[in-house]
CSV table of C-alpha atoms and ligand atoms in Angstrom, one decimal:
chain,number,residue,atom,x,y,z
A,93,UNK,CA,-20.7,8.6,1.0
A,94,UNK,CA,-24.2,7.3,-0.5
A,95,UNK,CA,-25.4,3.9,0.6
A,96,UNK,CA,-23.6,1.4,-1.8
A,97,UNK,CA,-27.1,0.0,-3.0
A,98,UNK,CA,-28.1,3.8,-4.6
A,99,UNK,CA,-25.2,3.8,-7.5
A,100,UNK,CA,-23.3,0.9,-9.7
A,101,UNK,CA,-19.9,1.0,-10.9
A,102,UNK,CA,-19.1,4.8,-13.0
A,103,UNK,CA,-18.4,2.4,-16.0
A,104,UNK,CA,-19.3,-0.5,-18.1
A,105,UNK,CA,-17.3,-3.5,-19.1
A,106,UNK,CA,-15.9,-4.2,-23.1
A,107,UNK,CA,-13.2,-6.6,-22.0
A,108,UNK,CA,-13.1,-10.0,-19.9
A,109,UNK,CA,-10.7,-11.8,-18.4
A,110,UNK,CA,-11.8,-15.8,-17.1
A,111,UNK,CA,-11.3,-16.9,-14.2
A,112,UNK,CA,-11.9,-20.0,-12.9
A,113,UNK,CA,-12.5,-21.6,-9.2
A,114,UNK,CA,-10.6,-24.8,-9.2
A,115,UNK,CA,-12.7,-28.2,-7.7
A,116,UNK,CA,-11.6,-28.5,-4.0
A,117,UNK,CA,-9.5,-31.9,-4.0
A,118,UNK,CA,-7.3,-29.6,-6.5
A,119,UNK,CA,-7.2,-26.9,-4.2
A,120,UNK,CA,-5.9,-29.1,-1.8
A,121,UNK,CA,-3.5,-30.9,-3.4
A,122,UNK,CA,-2.2,-26.7,-4.8
A,123,UNK,CA,-1.6,-25.4,-1.4
A,124,UNK,CA,0.0,-28.4,-0.2
A,125,UNK,CA,2.5,-28.2,-3.0
A,126,UNK,CA,2.8,-24.6,-2.6
A,127,UNK,CA,4.1,-25.9,0.8
A,128,UNK,CA,0.9,-23.9,2.6
A,129,UNK,CA,2.7,-20.5,1.3
A,130,UNK,CA,0.2,-18.4,-1.0
A,131,UNK,CA,2.9,-16.7,-2.8
A,132,UNK,CA,3.9,-20.0,-4.0
A,133,UNK,CA,1.0,-20.3,-6.0
A,134,UNK,CA,0.4,-19.3,-9.8
A,135,UNK,CA,-2.2,-17.1,-10.6
A,136,UNK,CA,-4.0,-19.0,-12.5
A,137,UNK,CA,-5.2,-21.9,-10.1
A,138,UNK,CA,-6.4,-18.3,-8.1
A,139,UNK,CA,-10.6,-17.4,-8.2
A,140,UNK,CA,-10.2,-13.9,-6.3
A,141,UNK,CA,-7.0,-12.2,-6.1
A,142,UNK,CA,-6.6,-10.4,-3.3
A,143,UNK,CA,-2.8,-10.5,-2.9
A,144,UNK,CA,-2.5,-6.7,-3.4
A,145,UNK,CA,-3.5,-3.6,-5.0
A,146,UNK,CA,-0.3,-2.9,-6.4
A,147,UNK,CA,-0.1,-2.7,-10.4
A,148,UNK,CA,-3.6,-5.0,-10.3
A,149,UNK,CA,-5.5,-2.2,-11.8
A,150,UNK,CA,-7.5,-2.3,-15.0
A,151,UNK,CA,-6.8,0.2,-17.0
A,152,UNK,CA,-9.6,2.5,-18.9
A,153,UNK,CA,-10.2,2.8,-22.1
A,154,UNK,CA,-8.9,5.9,-22.4
A,155,UNK,CA,-5.4,4.8,-21.1
A,156,UNK,CA,-5.1,1.8,-23.2
A,157,UNK,CA,-5.3,4.7,-26.3
A,158,UNK,CA,-2.8,6.4,-24.5
A,159,UNK,CA,-0.4,3.3,-25.3
A,160,UNK,CA,-1.0,3.5,-28.7
A,161,UNK,CA,0.5,7.0,-28.5
A,162,UNK,CA,3.7,5.9,-26.8
A,163,UNK,CA,6.9,8.1,-28.4
A,164,UNK,CA,9.4,5.5,-27.2
A,165,UNK,CA,12.6,8.2,-27.8
A,166,UNK,CA,15.1,7.8,-25.5
A,167,UNK,CA,15.2,11.7,-24.9
A,168,UNK,CA,12.2,14.0,-25.0
A,169,UNK,CA,9.5,11.7,-25.0
A,170,UNK,CA,5.9,13.8,-25.6
A,171,UNK,CA,4.8,11.2,-23.2
A,172,UNK,CA,7.4,12.2,-20.2
A,173,UNK,CA,6.0,15.6,-20.7
A,174,UNK,CA,2.2,14.7,-20.1
A,175,UNK,CA,3.2,13.0,-17.1
A,176,UNK,CA,5.0,16.3,-16.4
A,177,UNK,CA,1.6,18.6,-16.4
A,178,UNK,CA,0.0,16.3,-15.1
A,179,UNK,CA,1.8,16.1,-12.0
A,180,UNK,CA,2.8,19.8,-11.7
A,181,UNK,CA,-1.6,20.0,-12.6
A,182,UNK,CA,-2.3,17.9,-9.5
A,183,UNK,CA,0.5,18.4,-6.7
A,184,UNK,CA,1.8,21.3,-8.0
A,185,UNK,CA,5.4,19.9,-8.5
A,186,UNK,CA,7.6,21.0,-10.5
A,187,UNK,CA,10.4,18.5,-11.1
A,188,UNK,CA,9.4,14.9,-12.1
A,189,UNK,CA,11.7,11.8,-11.8
A,190,UNK,CA,10.2,8.5,-13.1
A,191,UNK,CA,11.3,5.3,-11.6
A,192,UNK,CA,10.2,1.8,-12.9
A,193,UNK,CA,8.5,1.6,-9.5
A,194,UNK,CA,8.0,3.1,-6.1
A,195,UNK,CA,10.7,1.3,-4.2
A,196,UNK,CA,13.4,2.9,-7.1
A,197,UNK,CA,12.0,6.4,-6.2
A,198,UNK,CA,12.6,5.9,-2.9
A,199,UNK,CA,16.0,4.3,-3.4
A,200,UNK,CA,16.8,7.7,-4.5
A,201,UNK,CA,15.8,9.8,-2.2
A,202,UNK,CA,17.1,7.4,0.4
A,203,UNK,CA,20.6,7.8,-1.3
A,204,UNK,CA,20.6,11.7,-1.6
A,205,UNK,CA,19.5,12.2,2.3
A,206,UNK,CA,20.4,8.8,4.5
A,207,UNK,CA,23.1,7.4,5.6
A,208,UNK,CA,24.8,5.3,8.9
A,209,UNK,CA,23.5,6.1,12.1
A,210,UNK,CA,20.7,8.5,11.3
A,211,UNK,CA,17.4,8.4,12.0
A,212,UNK,CA,14.0,8.5,9.8
A,213,UNK,CA,11.3,9.5,11.4
A,214,UNK,CA,7.6,8.2,9.3
A,215,UNK,CA,4.4,7.9,10.5
A,216,UNK,CA,4.5,4.0,9.6
A,217,UNK,CA,7.3,3.3,6.9
A,218,UNK,CA,6.1,0.9,4.0
A,219,UNK,CA,8.3,-2.2,4.1
A,220,UNK,CA,10.6,-1.4,0.9
A,221,UNK,CA,11.1,2.2,2.6
A,222,UNK,CA,12.0,0.7,5.8
A,223,UNK,CA,13.8,-1.8,3.8
A,224,UNK,CA,16.1,1.4,2.3
A,225,UNK,CA,16.4,3.5,5.3
A,226,UNK,CA,17.9,-0.2,7.1
A,227,UNK,CA,20.0,-1.0,3.8
A,228,UNK,CA,22.4,2.4,4.8
A,229,UNK,CA,22.4,1.1,8.5
A,230,UNK,CA,19.8,4.1,9.4
A,231,UNK,CA,17.2,3.8,12.1
A,232,UNK,CA,13.5,3.9,10.7
A,233,UNK,CA,10.9,5.6,14.1
A,234,UNK,CA,7.5,4.6,12.9
A,235,UNK,CA,5.2,7.7,14.8
A,236,UNK,CA,2.0,6.5,14.6
A,237,UNK,CA,-0.2,7.9,17.3
A,238,UNK,CA,-1.1,5.1,19.0
A,239,UNK,CA,-4.7,5.0,18.5
A,240,UNK,CA,-3.1,3.7,14.9
A,241,UNK,CA,-2.3,0.9,16.1
A,242,UNK,CA,-6.1,0.2,18.1
A,243,UNK,CA,-7.4,-2.3,15.9
A,244,UNK,CA,-11.2,-1.8,16.8
A,245,UNK,CA,-10.5,2.0,17.1
A,246,UNK,CA,-12.9,4.3,16.1
A,247,UNK,CA,-10.0,7.5,15.6
A,248,UNK,CA,-11.1,8.6,11.6
A,249,UNK,CA,-7.4,9.2,11.0
A,250,UNK,CA,-5.8,6.7,12.4
A,251,UNK,CA,-2.8,7.0,10.6
A,252,UNK,CA,-2.0,10.3,11.8
A,253,UNK,CA,1.6,11.2,13.3
A,254,UNK,CA,2.4,11.6,16.6
A,255,UNK,CA,3.9,15.0,16.9
A,256,UNK,CA,4.7,15.6,20.3
A,257,UNK,CA,7.2,12.5,19.3
A,258,UNK,CA,8.0,14.0,16.2
A,259,UNK,CA,9.3,17.0,17.9
A,260,UNK,CA,11.4,15.6,20.7
A,261,UNK,CA,13.1,14.0,17.6
A,262,UNK,CA,13.5,17.1,15.9
A,263,UNK,CA,14.5,19.2,18.6
A,264,UNK,CA,17.5,16.0,19.9
A,265,UNK,CA,18.5,15.1,16.4
A,266,UNK,CA,20.4,18.0,14.7
A,267,UNK,CA,20.2,17.9,10.7
A,268,UNK,CA,23.0,15.1,10.4
A,269,UNK,CA,21.1,12.8,12.7
A,270,UNK,CA,18.0,13.2,11.5
A,271,UNK,CA,17.7,14.3,7.7
A,272,UNK,CA,14.1,14.0,6.3
A,273,UNK,CA,10.6,12.9,7.8
A,274,UNK,CA,8.1,10.7,5.3
A,275,UNK,CA,4.6,10.7,5.5
A,276,UNK,CA,2.5,8.0,4.2
A,277,UNK,CA,-1.2,8.3,2.9
A,278,UNK,CA,-2.7,6.5,2.9
A,279,UNK,CA,-0.9,4.2,5.5
A,280,UNK,CA,-0.5,1.2,4.5
A,281,UNK,CA,0.8,-1.2,7.1
A,282,UNK,CA,-2.0,-0.2,9.6
A,283,UNK,CA,-5.0,-1.0,7.1
A,284,UNK,CA,-5.0,2.1,4.4
A,285,UNK,CA,-5.5,4.5,7.4
A,286,UNK,CA,-5.4,7.9,6.5
A,287,UNK,CA,-3.4,11.4,7.6
A,288,UNK,CA,-5.4,14.6,8.3
A,289,UNK,CA,-5.0,17.6,6.9
A,290,UNK,CA,-4.4,19.6,10.4
A,291,UNK,CA,-1.5,16.9,11.3
A,292,UNK,CA,0.4,17.0,7.8
A,293,UNK,CA,-0.3,21.1,8.2
A,294,UNK,CA,1.3,20.7,11.7
A,295,UNK,CA,4.0,18.4,10.9
A,296,UNK,CA,5.5,20.4,7.3
A,297,UNK,CA,5.2,23.1,9.6
A,298,UNK,CA,7.8,21.1,12.2
A,299,UNK,CA,9.5,20.6,9.9
A,300,UNK,CA,10.1,23.8,8.7
A,301,UNK,CA,10.8,25.3,12.3
A,302,UNK,CA,13.7,23.1,12.6
A,303,UNK,CA,14.8,23.3,8.9
A,304,UNK,CA,14.5,19.4,7.9
A,305,UNK,CA,12.6,18.1,4.2
A,306,UNK,CA,9.6,16.6,4.4
A,307,UNK,CA,8.5,14.3,2.0
A,308,UNK,CA,4.9,12.0,1.0
A,309,UNK,CA,4.9,8.4,0.1
A,310,UNK,CA,2.3,8.9,-1.9
A,311,UNK,CA,0.9,5.8,-3.2
A,312,UNK,CA,-2.3,6.1,-2.1
A,313,UNK,CA,-2.8,9.7,-1.9
A,314,UNK,CA,-5.8,9.9,-3.9
A,315,UNK,CA,-7.7,7.5,-1.3
A,316,UNK,CA,-6.4,9.6,1.4
A,317,UNK,CA,-7.8,12.9,0.2
A,318,UNK,CA,-11.2,11.4,-0.4
A,319,UNK,CA,-11.4,10.4,3.4
A,320,UNK,CA,-10.3,13.8,4.1
A,321,UNK,CA,-13.6,14.9,2.2
A,322,UNK,CA,-15.5,12.3,3.7
A,323,UNK,CA,-14.4,12.4,7.5
A,324,UNK,CA,-12.6,16.1,7.9
A,325,UNK,CA,-16.1,18.9,8.2
A,326,UNK,CA,-14.0,21.6,6.3
A,327,UNK,CA,-13.2,19.8,3.4
A,328,UNK,CA,-17.0,18.6,2.8
A,329,UNK,CA,-17.8,20.8,0.0
A,330,UNK,CA,-13.7,21.3,-1.7
A,331,UNK,CA,-12.7,19.1,-4.6
A,332,UNK,CA,-10.6,16.2,-4.2
A,333,UNK,CA,-8.0,17.6,-6.3
A,334,UNK,CA,-8.0,21.0,-4.4
A,335,UNK,CA,-7.2,19.0,-1.4
A,336,UNK,CA,-4.8,17.0,-3.4
A,337,UNK,CA,-3.2,20.1,-4.3
A,338,UNK,CA,-3.2,21.6,-0.3
A,339,UNK,CA,-1.8,17.8,0.6
A,340,UNK,CA,1.6,18.5,-1.5
A,341,UNK,CA,1.5,22.3,-0.7
A,342,UNK,CA,2.5,20.4,2.8
A,343,UNK,CA,5.6,19.2,1.7
A,344,UNK,CA,8.7,19.3,-0.4
A,345,UNK,CA,8.0,16.4,-2.4
A,346,UNK,CA,6.6,13.0,-2.8
A,347,UNK,CA,8.0,9.4,-3.9
A,348,UNK,CA,5.0,7.8,-6.1
A,349,UNK,CA,4.2,4.2,-6.2
A,350,UNK,CA,2.3,4.6,-9.4
A,351,UNK,CA,0.7,1.0,-9.3
A,352,UNK,CA,-1.5,2.1,-6.9
A,353,UNK,CA,-3.8,5.2,-6.8
A,354,UNK,CA,-2.1,6.0,-10.7
A,355,UNK,CA,-4.0,3.1,-12.1
A,356,UNK,CA,-1.5,1.4,-13.9
A,357,UNK,CA,0.4,-1.6,-14.1
A,358,UNK,CA,3.7,-0.8,-13.8
A,359,UNK,CA,5.4,2.8,-12.8
A,360,UNK,CA,6.7,5.2,-10.3
A,361,UNK,CA,8.2,9.3,-10.0
A,362,UNK,CA,10.1,11.2,-7.5
A,363,UNK,CA,8.6,14.7,-7.7
A,364,UNK,CA,10.4,18.1,-6.2
A,365,UNK,CA,8.2,21.1,-5.3
A,366,UNK,CA,10.6,23.7,-6.2
A,367,UNK,CA,14.0,22.4,-5.3
A,368,UNK,CA,16.2,22.1,-8.4
A,369,UNK,CA,19.8,21.5,-6.8
A,370,UNK,CA,18.3,18.0,-5.4
A,371,UNK,CA,16.2,17.6,-8.9
A,372,UNK,CA,20.1,17.7,-10.6
A,373,UNK,CA,21.3,15.3,-8.0
A,374,UNK,CA,18.0,13.0,-7.9
A,375,UNK,CA,18.6,12.8,-12.4
A,376,UNK,CA,22.0,11.7,-11.5
A,377,UNK,CA,21.0,9.0,-10.1
A,378,UNK,CA,18.1,8.2,-12.1
A,379,UNK,CA,20.2,8.0,-14.7
A,380,UNK,CA,22.5,5.3,-13.2
A,381,UNK,CA,20.0,3.5,-12.0
A,382,UNK,CA,16.8,3.8,-13.6
A,383,UNK,CA,16.9,5.2,-17.3
A,384,UNK,CA,17.4,8.9,-19.0
A,385,UNK,CA,15.5,11.8,-16.9
A,386,UNK,CA,12.5,11.4,-19.5
A,387,UNK,CA,11.8,7.4,-19.1
A,388,UNK,CA,13.8,6.5,-15.7
A,389,UNK,CA,13.4,2.9,-16.6
A,390,UNK,CA,9.7,3.2,-18.1
A,391,UNK,CA,8.9,3.2,-22.2
A,392,UNK,CA,6.7,5.3,-23.7
A,393,UNK,CA,3.5,4.4,-23.5
A,394,UNK,CA,3.9,3.8,-20.1
A,395,UNK,CA,4.3,7.1,-19.1
A,396,UNK,CA,1.1,8.2,-20.8
A,397,UNK,CA,-0.6,5.7,-19.3
A,398,UNK,CA,0.1,7.5,-15.8
A,399,UNK,CA,-0.2,10.8,-17.1
A,400,UNK,CA,-4.4,9.8,-18.3
A,401,UNK,CA,-4.3,7.2,-14.9
A,402,UNK,CA,-3.4,9.9,-12.2
A,403,UNK,CA,-6.3,11.9,-13.2
A,404,UNK,CA,-8.8,9.2,-13.5
A,405,UNK,CA,-7.4,8.2,-9.9
A,406,UNK,CA,-8.8,11.4,-8.6
A,407,UNK,CA,-12.0,11.7,-10.1
A,408,UNK,CA,-15.3,11.8,-7.2
A,409,UNK,CA,-16.9,9.1,-8.3
A,410,UNK,CA,-14.4,6.3,-9.3
A,411,UNK,CA,-13.6,7.1,-5.7
A,412,UNK,CA,-16.4,6.9,-4.2
A,413,UNK,CA,-17.1,3.4,-5.8
A,414,UNK,CA,-13.8,2.1,-4.9
A,415,UNK,CA,-13.7,3.1,-1.4
A,416,UNK,CA,-17.1,2.0,-1.5
A,417,UNK,CA,-16.6,-1.4,-2.4
A,418,UNK,CA,-13.5,-2.1,0.0
A,419,UNK,CA,-16.6,-0.8,3.0
A,420,UNK,CA,-19.1,-3.1,1.9
A,421,UNK,CA,-16.6,-6.6,2.5
A,422,UNK,CA,-15.7,-4.4,5.4
A,423,UNK,CA,-18.9,-4.1,6.8
A,424,UNK,CA,-20.7,-7.0,5.9
A,425,UNK,CA,-17.6,-9.5,7.1
A,426,UNK,CA,-17.8,-7.2,10.3
A,427,UNK,CA,-21.9,-8.0,10.4
A,428,UNK,CA,-21.0,-11.5,10.1
A,429,UNK,CA,-19.0,-11.3,13.5
A,430,UNK,CA,-15.3,-11.7,11.5
A,431,UNK,CA,-13.2,-9.0,13.8
A,432,UNK,CA,-11.6,-6.8,11.2
A,433,UNK,CA,-9.7,-3.3,11.5
A,434,UNK,CA,-12.0,-0.2,12.1
A,435,UNK,CA,-12.4,1.7,10.4
A,436,UNK,CA,-12.3,0.0,7.1
A,437,UNK,CA,-9.3,1.7,5.4
A,438,UNK,CA,-8.7,2.8,1.6
A,439,UNK,CA,-7.1,-0.4,-0.1
A,440,UNK,CA,-8.6,-3.5,1.6
A,441,UNK,CA,-10.1,-5.1,5.0
A,442,UNK,CA,-8.1,-6.3,7.3
A,443,UNK,CA,-9.1,-9.4,9.3
A,444,UNK,CA,-7.7,-10.2,12.8
A,445,UNK,CA,-6.3,-13.2,12.9
A,446,UNK,CA,-5.1,-13.4,16.2
A,447,UNK,CA,-9.1,-12.4,17.4
A,448,UNK,CA,-10.6,-14.7,14.4
A,449,UNK,CA,-8.5,-18.0,15.8
A,450,UNK,CA,-7.9,-17.6,19.5
A,451,UNK,CA,-7.2,-21.6,20.2
A,452,UNK,CA,-4.0,-21.2,17.3
A,453,UNK,CA,-0.7,-19.4,19.5
A,454,UNK,CA,1.2,-16.4,17.5
A,455,UNK,CA,4.4,-18.9,17.1
A,456,UNK,CA,1.6,-21.6,15.4
A,457,UNK,CA,1.4,-18.7,12.5
A,458,UNK,CA,-2.9,-18.1,12.4
A,459,UNK,CA,-2.5,-15.5,10.0
A,460,UNK,CA,-0.9,-17.5,7.9
A,461,UNK,CA,-3.6,-20.2,8.9
A,462,UNK,CA,-6.4,-18.4,7.8
A,463,UNK,CA,-4.8,-17.6,4.6
A,464,UNK,CA,-4.6,-21.1,3.3
A,465,UNK,CA,-8.1,-21.4,4.4
A,466,UNK,CA,-9.0,-18.8,2.2
A,467,UNK,CA,-7.7,-20.5,-0.8
A,468,UNK,CA,-9.0,-24.0,0.6
A,469,UNK,CA,-12.7,-22.6,1.2
A,470,UNK,CA,-12.9,-19.9,-1.9
A,471,UNK,CA,-9.5,-20.4,-4.1
A,472,UNK,CA,-9.4,-16.6,-2.9
A,473,UNK,CA,-5.4,-15.4,-2.2
A,474,UNK,CA,-5.3,-13.2,0.9
A,475,UNK,CA,-1.9,-12.2,2.7
A,476,UNK,CA,-0.3,-12.6,6.1
A,477,UNK,CA,1.1,-9.1,7.9
A,478,UNK,CA,1.4,-10.8,10.9
A,479,UNK,CA,4.1,-13.3,12.9
A,480,UNK,CA,5.0,-15.0,9.8
A,481,UNK,CA,6.0,-11.3,7.5
A,482,UNK,CA,7.1,-9.2,10.5
A,483,UNK,CA,8.8,-12.0,12.8
A,484,UNK,CA,12.3,-12.8,13.5
A,485,UNK,CA,14.9,-14.5,15.4
A,486,UNK,CA,16.7,-12.5,17.6
A,487,UNK,CA,20.3,-12.9,17.4
A,488,UNK,CA,21.5,-11.7,20.7
A,489,UNK,CA,19.0,-13.8,22.4
A,490,UNK,CA,18.0,-16.8,20.0
A,491,UNK,CA,14.4,-15.9,20.7
A,492,UNK,CA,11.5,-15.9,17.8
A,493,UNK,CA,10.2,-12.2,18.6
A,494,UNK,CA,6.4,-11.4,17.1
A,495,UNK,CA,4.8,-8.0,15.9
A,496,UNK,CA,2.0,-6.9,18.2
A,497,UNK,CA,-0.9,-7.2,15.4
A,498,UNK,CA,-1.5,-10.4,13.7
A,499,UNK,CA,-3.3,-9.3,10.4
A,500,UNK,CA,-4.8,-10.8,7.6
A,501,UNK,CA,-5.0,-8.1,4.5
A,502,UNK,CA,-7.8,-8.6,2.0
A,503,UNK,CA,-7.1,-6.2,-0.7
A,504,UNK,CA,-9.0,-5.3,-3.4
A,505,UNK,CA,-7.7,-4.2,-6.9
A,506,UNK,CA,-9.5,-1.3,-8.2
A,507,UNK,CA,-11.9,-1.6,-11.1
A,508,UNK,CA,-11.4,-5.4,-11.2
A,509,UNK,CA,-14.3,-7.2,-9.3
A,510,UNK,CA,-17.9,-6.9,-8.7
A,511,UNK,CA,-19.2,-7.2,-5.4
A,512,UNK,CA,-20.9,-10.5,-5.9
A,513,UNK,CA,-17.1,-11.4,-6.1
A,514,UNK,CA,-17.2,-9.9,-2.5
A,515,UNK,CA,-20.1,-11.4,-1.7
A,516,UNK,CA,-18.1,-14.8,-2.0
A,517,UNK,CA,-15.6,-14.2,0.0
A,518,UNK,CA,-17.8,-12.8,2.8
A,519,UNK,CA,-19.4,-16.3,2.3
A,520,UNK,CA,-16.2,-18.4,2.6
A,521,UNK,CA,-15.2,-16.7,6.0
A,522,UNK,CA,-19.2,-17.6,7.2
A,523,UNK,CA,-17.9,-21.2,5.7
A,524,UNK,CA,-14.6,-21.0,7.7
A,525,UNK,CA,-16.2,-19.5,10.6
A,526,UNK,CA,-18.6,-22.1,11.3
A,527,UNK,CA,-15.7,-24.5,11.5
A,528,UNK,CA,-13.1,-22.8,13.1
A,529,UNK,CA,-11.9,-24.6,15.9
A,530,UNK,CA,-10.8,-27.8,13.8
A,531,UNK,CA,-8.4,-25.4,11.6
A,532,UNK,CA,-4.5,-26.1,13.0
A,533,UNK,CA,-1.4,-24.1,12.8
A,534,UNK,CA,1.4,-24.3,10.5
A,535,UNK,CA,5.0,-24.5,11.2
A,536,UNK,CA,8.1,-23.6,9.4
A,537,UNK,CA,10.1,-26.0,7.4
A,538,UNK,CA,11.9,-22.9,5.2
A,539,UNK,CA,13.0,-19.8,6.1
A,540,UNK,CA,15.2,-17.1,4.5
A,541,UNK,CA,17.2,-14.8,6.4
A,542,UNK,CA,15.4,-11.7,5.5
A,543,UNK,CA,11.8,-11.3,4.5
A,544,UNK,CA,11.3,-14.4,4.9
A,545,UNK,CA,7.3,-14.4,4.2
A,546,UNK,CA,7.7,-14.5,0.4
A,547,UNK,CA,9.4,-17.8,0.4
A,548,UNK,CA,8.5,-19.7,3.8
A,549,UNK,CA,7.7,-22.9,3.5
A,550,UNK,CA,5.1,-24.7,6.0
A,551,UNK,CA,3.6,-27.9,7.5
A,552,UNK,CA,0.1,-28.2,8.9
A,553,UNK,CA,0.8,-28.5,12.4
A,554,UNK,CA,-0.4,-32.2,14.5
S,172,F0G,N1,4.5,2.4,-0.4
S,172,F0G,C1,3.7,2.1,-0.7
S,172,F0G,C2,2.7,3.0,1.1
S,172,F0G,C3,3.5,0.7,-0.9
S,172,F0G,O1,2.8,0.2,-0.5
S,172,F0G,C4,4.0,0.2,-1.3
S,172,F0G,C5,4.0,-0.9,-2.2
S,172,F0G,C6,5.6,0.9,-2.1
S,172,F0G,C7,5.3,2.2,-1.3
S,172,F0G,C8,6.7,0.5,-2.7
S,172,F0G,O2,5.7,0.5,-4.0
S,172,F0G,O3,5.5,-1.6,-5.0
S,172,F0G,O4,5.8,-0.1,-7.0
S,172,F0G,O5,7.8,-0.2,-5.6
S,172,F0G,N2,3.3,-1.5,-1.8
S,172,F0G,C9,2.7,-2.9,-2.8
S,172,F0G,C10,1.8,-3.9,-1.5
S,172,F0G,C11,3.6,-4.3,-3.2
S,172,F0G,O6,1.1,-4.7,-2.3
S,172,F0G,O7,1.7,-2.8,-0.6
S,172,F0G,P1,6.9,-0.6,-5.5
């Protein structure tokens, strides 16, 4: 990767969306009215929104032009065929099932493969993937390598699956107990960490040996390809498109949330390499839950923007700038002494809230407290991935169980903010660091039974 100050964004701006920083006293009132939960804030009250990189990308002139070419026919829209051709070209997959987003593709895949009491190993499933597995009374297994859970590790492929544990699972459980394996690349939940080509190849060989299916969760596949090119000398001179082709040759198919690396605001798909039987089965479900085979819950114009976005998402100068910006923020925060997950991942910087605010015990939600401070300080929205998002009350003991990591994710939308916005985020952290001993923890005053972080209400602790 070239140093950040030797190149600029590989695009110029022709449409802008104004954003405003509310006054400090207004921010104080707004976060209180939001019950100290950033999900309750109105987007217009936020200055820099780092809640997610999902569906928040800026589309290109080429994609907007494609929107005008939407063929809204119920069946056989030409935009579907353009999408099919793009997926064949980039992923090498023949059978395409469009869906309204990634989780809808997961729903179809899980309906096809997963039933009661089964086990579904992966490196680390995303929340909705895990949800679809649990909804079917099956068990998600997160077999990411040990290094993947060490915040300050220097391992370059922290998204890899532990092959020994995977083989153990495959050996001990027949196909009726363990039907499929899912590899998420990059791995969102531990920091946007990549999976290496050799790890994927070996995982695929294992699933061949034991005759199981392997699917890739491809939401951030292009960022994974870029990391392979940067970090594995064997791929230094291979194009991103060739890396993608090889990656997807080591799977039977993929689920995709197009809201990430395909640079669109909505959409997803399920794709199969060559299994027509699976495809036919998936189409049955698609027609019931999503829409006809050639639109799957999307407008023709959405399909066109997606087909074009898939190509743009694999362009090397775009990826260099994208990953470069995330790295720029990460390096600056590190230089300021803020504890972050290393190496910096693909779609955001993950701050270790427990080491940043060591005086706040985990049951007082240090991660959530940090999200509140970021809004107070700079009108910045981040998201907690710690005690609130992943903690739960054990039904047997009635005790709170907390996750091993207490992270705050600063997720960077694609092609949306400049490095000057990133500088302001760093500045906000500096100000918070200077007064951090005064920051208090929070307590929950309302929580839902599942996925409590979306709707929980808090109050500051005394
Ligand atoms: N897989 C991964 C790895 C994801 O990160 C997401 C969504 C999904 C699947 C589901 O896709 O939202 O299109 O239904 N991640 C978002 C996030 C919500 O903020 O990380 P979807």
